[in-house]
Short mmCIF file of C-alpha atoms and ligand atoms in Angstrom, two decimals:
data_model
loop_
_atom_site.label_atom_id
_atom_site.label_comp_id
_atom_site.label_asym_id
_atom_site.label_seq_id
_atom_site.Cartn_x
_atom_site.Cartn_y
_atom_site.Cartn_z
CA UNK A 1 22.75 -5.31 45.95
CA UNK A 2 19.43 -5.29 44.09
CA UNK A 3 19.65 -4.57 40.37
CA UNK A 4 18.52 -1.01 39.76
CA UNK A 5 17.19 -0.51 36.23
CA UNK A 6 18.00 2.82 34.57
CA UNK A 7 15.15 5.37 34.33
CA UNK A 8 13.76 5.34 30.79
CA UNK A 9 15.02 8.87 30.00
CA UNK A 10 18.55 7.71 30.81
CA UNK A 11 18.05 4.73 28.48
CA UNK A 12 16.74 7.10 25.78
CA UNK A 13 19.82 9.34 26.18
CA UNK A 14 22.09 6.32 25.67
CA UNK A 15 20.13 5.32 22.55
CA UNK A 16 20.53 8.81 21.07
CA UNK A 17 24.22 8.81 21.86
CA UNK A 18 24.52 5.49 19.97
CA UNK A 19 22.66 7.01 16.98
CA UNK A 20 25.01 10.00 17.03
CA UNK A 21 27.87 7.51 16.95
CA UNK A 22 26.46 5.85 13.81
CA UNK A 23 24.03 3.12 14.91
CA UNK A 24 20.51 3.10 13.48
CA UNK A 25 17.47 3.07 15.75
CA UNK A 26 16.56 -0.36 14.42
CA UNK A 27 19.96 -1.59 15.67
CA UNK A 28 20.15 0.08 19.07
CA UNK A 29 16.50 0.38 20.14
CA UNK A 30 15.57 -3.33 20.53
CA UNK A 31 18.26 -4.07 23.19
CA UNK A 32 17.35 -0.82 24.96
CA UNK A 33 13.64 -1.77 24.99
CA UNK A 34 14.59 -5.03 26.68
CA UNK A 35 16.07 -3.11 29.60
CA UNK A 36 12.65 -1.70 30.46
CA UNK A 37 9.38 -3.01 31.85
CA UNK A 38 6.90 -3.74 29.00
CA UNK A 39 4.63 -0.82 29.95
CA UNK A 40 7.51 1.66 29.52
CA UNK A 41 8.56 0.41 26.07
CA UNK A 42 6.09 2.36 23.89
CA UNK A 43 7.15 5.56 25.65
CA UNK A 44 10.85 4.88 25.07
CA UNK A 45 10.18 4.20 21.41
CA UNK A 46 8.10 7.37 21.01
CA UNK A 47 10.77 9.48 22.74
CA UNK A 48 13.64 8.11 20.67
CA UNK A 49 11.80 8.53 17.37
CA UNK A 50 10.46 11.96 18.35
CA UNK A 51 13.83 13.27 19.55
CA UNK A 52 15.47 12.16 16.29
CA UNK A 53 12.64 13.76 14.30
CA UNK A 54 13.08 17.11 16.05
CA UNK A 55 16.80 16.71 16.77
CA UNK A 56 18.06 19.66 14.71
CA UNK A 57 15.53 22.07 16.16
CA UNK A 58 16.01 20.88 19.75
CA UNK A 59 19.77 20.86 19.37
CA UNK A 60 19.70 24.44 18.11
CA UNK A 61 17.75 25.45 21.22
CA UNK A 62 20.00 23.54 23.58
CA UNK A 63 23.16 25.00 22.07
CA UNK A 64 21.69 28.46 22.59
CA UNK A 65 21.01 27.65 26.22
CA UNK A 66 24.41 26.17 27.05
CA UNK A 67 27.20 28.68 27.68
CA UNK A 68 29.71 26.14 26.45
CA UNK A 69 29.37 22.61 25.08
CA UNK A 70 29.62 19.73 27.56
CA UNK A 71 32.90 17.82 27.72
CA UNK A 72 33.02 14.73 25.48
CA UNK A 73 32.66 12.21 28.37
CA UNK A 74 29.51 14.06 29.44
CA UNK A 75 27.94 14.03 25.96
CA UNK A 76 25.19 11.65 27.09
CA UNK A 77 23.81 14.47 29.25
CA UNK A 78 23.48 16.65 26.14
CA UNK A 79 21.22 13.92 24.75
CA UNK A 80 19.38 13.61 28.05
CA UNK A 81 18.54 17.32 27.85
CA UNK A 82 17.38 16.90 24.22
CA UNK A 83 15.04 14.13 25.37
CA UNK A 84 13.65 16.43 28.08
CA UNK A 85 13.27 19.32 25.60
CA UNK A 86 11.46 16.98 23.22
CA UNK A 87 9.03 16.15 25.99
CA UNK A 88 8.56 19.80 26.96
CA UNK A 89 7.97 20.94 23.39
CA UNK A 90 6.21 17.99 21.74
CA UNK A 91 4.51 15.83 24.38
CA UNK A 92 1.75 16.05 26.93
CA UNK A 93 4.07 15.10 29.80
CA UNK A 94 3.64 17.25 32.90
CA UNK A 95 6.50 19.75 33.17
CA UNK A 96 7.35 18.96 36.82
CA UNK A 97 7.69 15.24 35.94
CA UNK A 98 10.00 16.02 33.01
CA UNK A 99 12.17 18.31 35.16
CA UNK A 100 12.38 16.10 38.26
CA UNK A 101 12.82 12.83 36.45
CA UNK A 102 15.44 14.21 34.06
CA UNK A 103 17.52 15.36 37.02
CA UNK A 104 17.08 11.89 38.52
CA UNK A 105 18.15 10.30 35.22
CA UNK A 106 21.26 12.52 35.22
CA UNK A 107 22.19 11.09 38.61
CA UNK A 108 21.42 7.53 37.42
CA UNK A 109 23.81 8.11 34.51
CA UNK A 110 26.47 8.77 37.12
CA UNK A 111 26.80 12.47 36.37
CA UNK A 112 25.73 14.03 39.70
CA UNK A 113 27.97 17.06 39.04
CA UNK A 114 25.68 18.05 36.13
CA UNK A 115 22.31 17.94 37.92
CA UNK A 116 22.46 21.69 38.63
CA UNK A 117 23.12 22.49 34.98
CA UNK A 118 20.33 20.18 33.77
CA UNK A 119 17.89 21.66 36.23
CA UNK A 120 18.84 25.24 35.30
CA UNK A 121 18.64 24.67 31.53
CA UNK A 122 15.28 22.93 31.70
CA UNK A 123 13.75 25.49 34.08
CA UNK A 124 14.81 28.30 31.75
CA UNK A 125 13.46 26.36 28.75
CA UNK A 126 10.13 25.94 30.51
CA UNK A 127 9.97 29.57 31.62
CA UNK A 128 11.08 31.17 28.35
CA UNK A 129 9.42 28.85 25.81
CA UNK A 130 10.99 27.74 22.52
CA UNK A 131 13.27 30.32 20.85
CA UNK A 132 12.91 31.28 17.19
CA UNK A 133 14.80 28.83 14.94
CA UNK A 134 18.09 30.44 13.90
CA UNK A 135 18.21 28.94 10.39
CA UNK A 136 16.42 26.56 8.02
CA UNK A 137 18.18 23.54 9.48
CA UNK A 138 16.53 24.33 12.80
CA UNK A 139 13.24 25.54 11.28
CA UNK A 140 12.72 22.34 9.28
CA UNK A 141 14.66 20.15 11.71
CA UNK A 142 16.91 18.54 9.10
CA UNK A 143 20.69 18.65 8.62
CA UNK A 144 21.72 21.80 6.75
CA UNK A 145 23.18 19.87 3.79
CA UNK A 146 19.88 18.00 3.28
CA UNK A 147 17.88 21.23 3.34
CA UNK A 148 20.24 22.78 0.79
CA UNK A 149 20.26 19.75 -1.48
CA UNK A 150 16.46 19.52 -1.45
CA UNK A 151 16.14 23.25 -2.09
CA UNK A 152 18.49 22.90 -5.05
CA UNK A 153 16.88 19.69 -6.42
CA UNK A 154 13.26 20.62 -5.78
CA UNK A 155 12.91 24.42 -5.94
CA UNK A 156 9.10 24.17 -5.97
CA UNK A 157 8.71 21.32 -3.50
CA UNK A 158 11.55 21.40 -0.96
CA UNK A 159 9.52 22.91 1.88
CA UNK A 160 6.66 20.45 1.35
CA UNK A 161 9.16 17.54 1.34
CA UNK A 162 10.76 18.75 4.58
CA UNK A 163 7.36 19.24 6.22
CA UNK A 164 6.19 15.79 5.08
CA UNK A 165 9.38 14.24 6.51
CA UNK A 166 8.44 15.61 9.94
CA UNK A 167 5.00 13.98 10.02
CA UNK A 168 4.20 10.52 11.26
CA UNK A 169 3.67 8.13 8.36
CA UNK A 170 0.35 6.28 8.05
CA UNK A 171 0.22 2.51 8.50
CA UNK A 172 -0.46 0.87 5.14
CA UNK A 173 -1.19 -2.78 4.40
CA UNK A 174 -0.80 -4.94 1.33
CA UNK A 175 -3.55 -7.51 1.06
CA UNK A 176 -2.27 -10.94 0.06
CA UNK A 177 -4.08 -11.25 -3.27
CA UNK A 178 -3.67 -15.05 -3.20
CA UNK A 179 -5.91 -15.14 -0.12
CA UNK A 180 -8.32 -12.18 -0.11
CA UNK A 181 -9.68 -9.44 -2.32
CA UNK A 182 -9.08 -5.97 -0.97
CA UNK A 183 -12.82 -5.42 -0.50
CA UNK A 184 -13.17 -8.62 1.52
CA UNK A 185 -10.30 -7.67 3.79
CA UNK A 186 -11.69 -4.14 4.23
CA UNK A 187 -14.90 -5.78 5.48
CA UNK A 188 -12.93 -7.91 7.95
CA UNK A 189 -11.17 -4.79 9.21
CA UNK A 190 -14.49 -3.06 9.67
CA UNK A 191 -15.81 -6.05 11.66
CA UNK A 192 -12.69 -5.83 13.83
CA UNK A 193 -13.43 -2.14 14.47
CA UNK A 194 -10.39 -0.91 12.50
CA UNK A 195 -11.10 2.11 10.27
CA UNK A 196 -9.39 1.96 6.90
CA UNK A 197 -9.64 2.93 3.23
CA UNK A 198 -8.28 1.58 -0.04
CA UNK A 199 -5.05 3.19 -1.28
CA UNK A 200 -5.43 5.36 -4.35
CA UNK A 201 -2.68 3.91 -6.56
CA UNK A 202 -1.64 0.48 -5.30
CA UNK A 203 -4.31 -2.09 -6.23
CA UNK A 204 -3.98 -4.21 -3.08
CA UNK A 205 -3.21 -1.46 -0.58
CA UNK A 206 -5.22 -0.43 2.45
CA UNK A 207 -4.40 2.59 4.58
CA UNK A 208 -5.43 2.52 8.22
CA UNK A 209 -6.87 5.62 9.82
CA UNK A 210 -4.48 5.12 12.72
CA UNK A 211 -1.78 2.54 13.37
CA UNK A 212 -2.61 -0.65 15.29
CA UNK A 213 -0.36 -3.46 16.56
CA UNK A 214 -0.18 -6.11 13.83
CA UNK A 215 -1.66 -8.76 16.11
CA UNK A 216 -4.96 -6.86 15.97
CA UNK A 217 -5.13 -7.31 12.19
CA UNK A 218 -7.40 -10.23 11.20
CA UNK A 219 -5.30 -13.32 10.25
CA UNK A 220 -2.04 -11.38 10.18
CA UNK A 221 -0.07 -14.32 11.57
CA UNK A 222 -1.62 -16.53 8.87
CA UNK A 223 -0.43 -14.29 6.07
CA UNK A 224 -3.57 -12.36 5.16
CA UNK A 225 -1.75 -9.02 4.92
CA UNK A 226 1.66 -7.40 5.23
CA UNK A 227 2.66 -3.93 6.34
CA UNK A 228 4.07 -2.09 3.31
CA UNK A 229 3.95 1.51 2.15
CA UNK A 230 1.85 2.27 -0.92
CA UNK A 231 4.79 3.55 -2.99
CA UNK A 232 6.76 0.34 -2.30
CA UNK A 233 3.73 -1.72 -3.41
CA UNK A 234 3.77 -0.09 -6.85
CA UNK A 235 6.78 -2.19 -7.91
CA UNK A 236 4.55 -5.10 -8.91
CA UNK A 237 2.44 -2.89 -11.18
CA UNK A 238 5.59 -2.18 -13.24
CA UNK A 239 7.06 -5.67 -13.46
CA UNK A 240 4.37 -7.14 -15.75
CA UNK A 241 4.77 -10.58 -14.15
CA UNK A 242 3.57 -13.55 -16.22
CA UNK A 243 3.23 -17.28 -15.41
CA UNK A 244 6.51 -19.10 -16.02
CA UNK A 245 8.73 -16.06 -15.46
CA UNK A 246 12.03 -16.43 -13.67
CA UNK A 247 12.34 -13.37 -11.45
CA UNK A 248 15.28 -11.89 -9.58
CA UNK A 249 14.89 -9.60 -6.57
CA UNK A 250 18.47 -8.40 -6.38
CA UNK A 251 18.41 -6.42 -3.09
CA UNK A 252 15.66 -8.24 -1.29
CA UNK A 253 15.85 -7.90 2.49
CA UNK A 254 13.61 -7.69 4.48
CA UNK A 255 11.58 -9.15 1.63
CA UNK A 256 8.58 -6.83 1.36
CA UNK A 257 8.81 -6.69 -2.41
CA UNK A 258 9.84 -10.36 -2.83
CA UNK A 259 6.59 -11.33 -1.13
CA UNK A 260 4.59 -8.78 -3.14
CA UNK A 261 5.97 -10.33 -6.35
CA UNK A 262 5.01 -13.86 -5.29
CA UNK A 263 1.51 -12.73 -4.28
CA UNK A 264 0.95 -10.97 -7.60
CA UNK A 265 1.48 -14.00 -9.80
CA UNK A 266 1.05 -17.47 -8.30
CA UNK A 267 2.61 -19.34 -11.24
CA UNK A 268 6.09 -17.88 -11.55
CA UNK A 269 8.79 -20.43 -12.41
CA UNK A 270 11.15 -19.18 -9.69
CA UNK A 271 11.90 -16.13 -7.60
CA UNK A 272 15.53 -15.68 -6.56
CA UNK A 273 16.01 -13.23 -3.68
CA UNK A 274 19.49 -11.95 -2.96
CA UNK A 275 20.81 -9.76 -0.22
CA UNK A 276 24.33 -8.96 0.79
CA UNK A 277 23.48 -8.70 4.49
CA UNK A 278 23.65 -11.93 6.49
CA UNK A 279 21.86 -10.09 9.28
CA UNK A 280 18.93 -8.97 7.12
CA UNK A 281 18.44 -12.01 4.86
CA UNK A 282 16.70 -14.16 7.55
CA UNK A 283 13.96 -11.51 7.66
CA UNK A 284 13.08 -12.45 4.06
CA UNK A 285 12.60 -16.07 5.10
CA UNK A 286 10.46 -15.06 8.09
CA UNK A 287 8.18 -13.03 5.82
CA UNK A 288 7.97 -15.84 3.26
CA UNK A 289 7.13 -18.35 5.99
CA UNK A 290 4.34 -16.23 7.45
CA UNK A 291 2.82 -15.79 3.99
CA UNK A 292 3.44 -19.44 3.03
CA UNK A 293 5.43 -18.43 -0.04
CA UNK A 294 8.62 -19.81 -1.53
CA UNK A 295 11.72 -18.17 -2.99
CA UNK A 296 15.35 -19.18 -3.49
CA UNK A 297 17.43 -17.11 -1.07
CA UNK A 298 21.10 -16.31 -1.52
CA UNK A 299 23.40 -14.20 0.56
CA UNK A 300 25.72 -12.46 -1.90
CA UNK A 301 26.84 -9.19 -3.41
CA UNK A 302 24.40 -9.20 -6.33
CA UNK A 303 26.90 -7.28 -8.48
CA UNK A 304 29.43 -10.09 -8.12
CA UNK A 305 27.54 -12.49 -10.37
CA UNK A 306 30.36 -15.09 -10.50
CA UNK A 307 29.70 -15.64 -6.82
CA UNK A 308 26.06 -16.69 -7.11
CA UNK A 309 24.61 -16.80 -10.65
CA UNK A 310 23.82 -20.20 -12.23
CA UNK A 311 23.98 -18.89 -15.80
CA UNK A 312 20.20 -18.81 -16.43
CA UNK A 313 19.05 -15.34 -17.40
CA UNK A 314 16.03 -13.69 -15.76
CA UNK A 315 12.79 -12.58 -17.41
CA UNK A 316 12.25 -9.91 -14.77
CA UNK A 317 14.64 -8.18 -12.38
CA UNK A 318 13.68 -5.89 -9.54
CA UNK A 319 16.65 -3.77 -8.48
CA UNK A 320 15.66 -1.98 -5.28
CA UNK A 321 19.08 -0.50 -4.63
CA UNK A 322 20.63 0.65 -1.35
CA UNK A 323 20.12 4.43 -1.24
CA UNK A 324 20.04 7.51 0.98
CA UNK A 325 16.48 6.59 2.05
CA UNK A 326 15.57 10.28 1.91
CA UNK A 327 12.04 9.38 0.78
CA UNK A 328 11.33 7.53 4.02
CA UNK A 329 12.72 9.97 6.60
CA UNK A 330 9.30 10.20 8.26
CA UNK A 331 9.48 6.45 9.02
CA UNK A 332 13.18 6.51 9.91
CA UNK A 333 13.94 9.92 11.42
CA UNK A 334 17.39 8.68 12.51
CA UNK A 335 18.38 9.11 8.83
CA UNK A 336 18.68 12.82 9.65
CA UNK A 337 21.54 12.02 12.02
CA UNK A 338 23.07 9.07 10.21
CA UNK A 339 23.28 10.17 6.59
CA UNK A 340 26.14 12.39 5.40
CA UNK A 341 26.33 14.43 2.22
CA UNK A 342 29.50 12.53 1.38
CA UNK A 343 27.48 9.25 1.30
CA UNK A 344 25.68 10.17 -1.91
CA UNK A 345 28.47 9.89 -4.48
CA UNK A 346 29.60 6.42 -3.26
CA UNK A 347 25.95 5.29 -3.14
CA UNK A 348 25.42 6.46 -6.72
CA UNK A 349 28.43 4.48 -7.85
CA UNK A 350 27.14 1.32 -6.10
CA UNK A 351 23.73 1.89 -7.73
CA UNK A 352 25.18 2.22 -11.22
CA UNK A 353 27.45 -0.79 -10.64
CA UNK A 354 24.47 -2.92 -9.59
CA UNK A 355 22.46 -1.76 -12.59
CA UNK A 356 25.30 -2.66 -14.99
CA UNK A 357 25.69 -6.10 -13.43
CA UNK A 358 21.96 -6.86 -13.44
CA UNK A 359 21.64 -5.80 -17.07
CA UNK A 360 24.08 -8.54 -18.03
CA UNK A 361 21.85 -11.27 -16.59
CA UNK A 362 18.52 -9.98 -17.95
CA UNK A 363 17.06 -12.09 -20.78
CA UNK A 364 16.68 -10.44 -24.19
CA UNK A 365 13.05 -9.29 -24.19
CA UNK A 366 13.19 -9.09 -20.39
CA UNK A 367 12.35 -6.17 -18.11
CA UNK A 368 14.24 -4.53 -15.25
CA UNK A 369 12.62 -2.24 -12.69
CA UNK A 370 15.02 0.13 -10.93
CA UNK A 371 13.72 1.45 -7.59
CA UNK A 372 14.92 3.67 -4.76
CA UNK A 373 13.32 5.26 -1.73
CA UNK A 374 15.37 8.40 -2.39
CA UNK A 375 14.25 11.84 -3.50
CA UNK A 376 17.66 12.88 -4.85
CA UNK A 377 17.91 12.85 -8.68
CA UNK A 378 21.58 11.90 -8.24
CA UNK A 379 20.42 8.40 -7.20
CA UNK A 380 17.44 8.27 -9.52
CA UNK A 381 17.06 10.13 -12.80
CA UNK A 382 20.81 10.65 -13.20
CA UNK A 383 21.68 6.99 -12.60
CA UNK A 384 19.35 6.00 -15.43
CA UNK A 385 20.77 8.75 -17.66
CA UNK A 386 24.33 7.56 -16.96
CA UNK A 387 23.31 3.96 -17.60
CA UNK A 388 21.62 4.80 -20.91
CA UNK A 389 24.78 6.56 -22.09
CA UNK A 390 26.70 3.31 -21.64
CA UNK A 391 23.95 0.97 -22.88
CA UNK A 392 22.43 2.51 -25.95
CA UNK A 393 20.60 -0.78 -26.65
CA UNK A 394 18.50 -0.43 -23.50
CA UNK A 395 14.90 0.64 -24.05
CA UNK A 396 13.50 3.06 -21.53
CA UNK A 397 9.76 2.62 -20.97
CA UNK A 398 7.61 5.72 -20.83
CA UNK A 399 5.61 5.39 -17.61
CA UNK A 400 2.27 7.03 -18.19
CA UNK A 401 0.87 6.76 -14.67
CA UNK A 402 -1.47 8.73 -12.47
CA UNK A 403 1.07 8.72 -9.62
CA UNK A 404 4.31 10.61 -9.10
CA UNK A 405 6.01 13.06 -11.44
CA UNK A 406 7.48 12.37 -14.83
CA UNK A 407 11.29 12.70 -14.64
CA UNK A 408 11.87 11.66 -18.30
CA UNK A 409 13.68 8.52 -17.21
CA UNK A 410 11.14 7.37 -14.65
CA UNK A 411 8.62 8.58 -12.10
CA UNK A 412 9.33 10.25 -8.79
CA UNK A 413 6.90 10.08 -5.89
CA UNK A 414 7.50 12.66 -3.17
CA UNK A 415 6.48 11.84 0.41
CA UNK A 416 2.82 12.68 0.87
CA UNK A 417 1.63 13.41 4.42
CA UNK A 418 -1.71 11.74 3.63
CA UNK A 419 -0.42 8.64 1.91
CA UNK A 420 2.74 7.23 0.27
CA UNK A 421 6.48 7.59 0.91
CA UNK A 422 9.00 9.14 -1.46
CA UNK A 423 10.09 6.67 -4.15
CA UNK A 424 11.55 6.52 -7.66
CA UNK A 425 10.88 3.95 -10.36
CA UNK A 426 12.35 3.48 -13.82
CA UNK A 427 11.65 0.57 -16.19
CA UNK A 428 14.14 -0.70 -18.76
CA UNK A 429 13.72 -3.42 -21.38
CA UNK A 430 16.37 -5.39 -23.21
CA UNK A 431 15.52 -5.69 -26.89
CA UNK A 432 14.67 -9.20 -28.08
CA UNK A 433 17.29 -10.51 -30.59
C1 SAM B 501 16.23 -0.74 -0.07
S1 SAM B 501 16.75 -2.15 0.78
C2 SAM B 501 15.75 -3.39 0.05
C3 SAM B 501 14.33 -3.44 0.55
C4 SAM B 501 13.58 -4.65 0.00
N1 SAM B 501 13.61 -4.69 -1.44
C5 SAM B 501 12.14 -4.69 0.45
O1 SAM B 501 11.25 -4.22 -0.26
O2 SAM B 501 11.89 -5.21 1.56
C6 SAM B 501 18.30 -2.45 0.05
C7 SAM B 501 18.92 -3.78 0.41
O3 SAM B 501 20.05 -3.96 -0.42
C8 SAM B 501 21.00 -4.75 0.26
N2 SAM B 501 22.26 -4.59 -0.47
C9 SAM B 501 23.11 -3.55 -0.47
N3 SAM B 501 24.11 -3.76 -1.34
C10 SAM B 501 23.87 -4.96 -1.92
C11 SAM B 501 24.55 -5.74 -2.91
N4 SAM B 501 25.68 -5.30 -3.47
N5 SAM B 501 24.01 -6.92 -3.25
C12 SAM B 501 22.88 -7.37 -2.69
N6 SAM B 501 22.21 -6.69 -1.75
C13 SAM B 501 22.69 -5.49 -1.37
C14 SAM B 501 20.94 -4.19 1.66
O4 SAM B 501 21.42 -5.14 2.60
C15 SAM B 501 19.45 -3.91 1.83
O5 SAM B 501 18.82 -4.98 2.47
#
């Protein structure tokens, strides 16, 4: 029998089911893309990202339309209907194609007994239009706990944060300062017909008017530029890197900031890049190779210094801790489905543990930059406050910058629809003896 590939909506439904079961899109999308013909892949990607982005609103509608929830073994059809609703509400797809092909996908998923239900639900959805959201979770399409936490943490900004999280992020580049000036590279982009402008705060950043595949970027494969958000690029402006410094990037993968550090100062003594994840660490090497840079890579739990540290203290430490990633929801909308409120306390304790451990291996007179892509003070301002209570010797630097908001312990950037992601930075110095 000839191999019959699944229709792409059926593949999308399986991907969403995997996300609901705890896998990230970056884990489950690549194998799913490989099941499809190349011309269908961009559409699968757009549908999976879009359905995650609007999941809570679409799910609210679907639950209103279903008399009773589907049985657990039929859950994939719930996701198939969400995919179809996403297309009806947020895409240009012709309605008849969405309806017919979703019913076909239901059959391909081996659920012929549900084709009548799928057809009925989608026809009613098409006829009646989208219902009013029943609550803020549906209105802003975020999990209820996230809406509440943001409302509580950011009484003047929560709606803007939620709206920004639902927009598509711009594509931003970091020019490799060892190879090009930003102005030169902007000229090369213009010659290549790619419209772009300099970023406002990051000195080597360029924001594209619309995203392009990286192979269209002049000399990308040769290391001219990297894709990196503007807020992430700001780390090097805080590290005050000087020739001869020994630098540690304690949570390095996939290496965006390791490479930014090496590009900022060509004469560092050594950069050590650590990551706990054996799966993610090779990505650091790939990025270094493309940019023709060198760092010492170690796979380890950075906090367990006996496991990896050679006893030589560091002049500079970047601690870009694992976090809720609530500042980058617009780039990773699956965070809305994956993250739980109960994740935050354990994350905060990992963050404080890493900060304590890194402090011990910072040279007197050295500087540590603490970074997260979270917008929750529990992982940001309050971590630094808790740390300073334990380490009264630590000097907290006052960051007088034109970006972000002053949080007393550091600066918080909130996601901006026109530019950078949400990020937090604090800078600590160890007094010289
Ligand atoms: C926010 S990401 C780092 C992003 C990276 N700095 C960049 O700019 O490309 C956090 C990283 O910390 C790693 N990680 C988590 N816990 C760790 C630990 N205890 N020690 C070292 N790395 C850890 C994760 O595997 C993840 O790659």
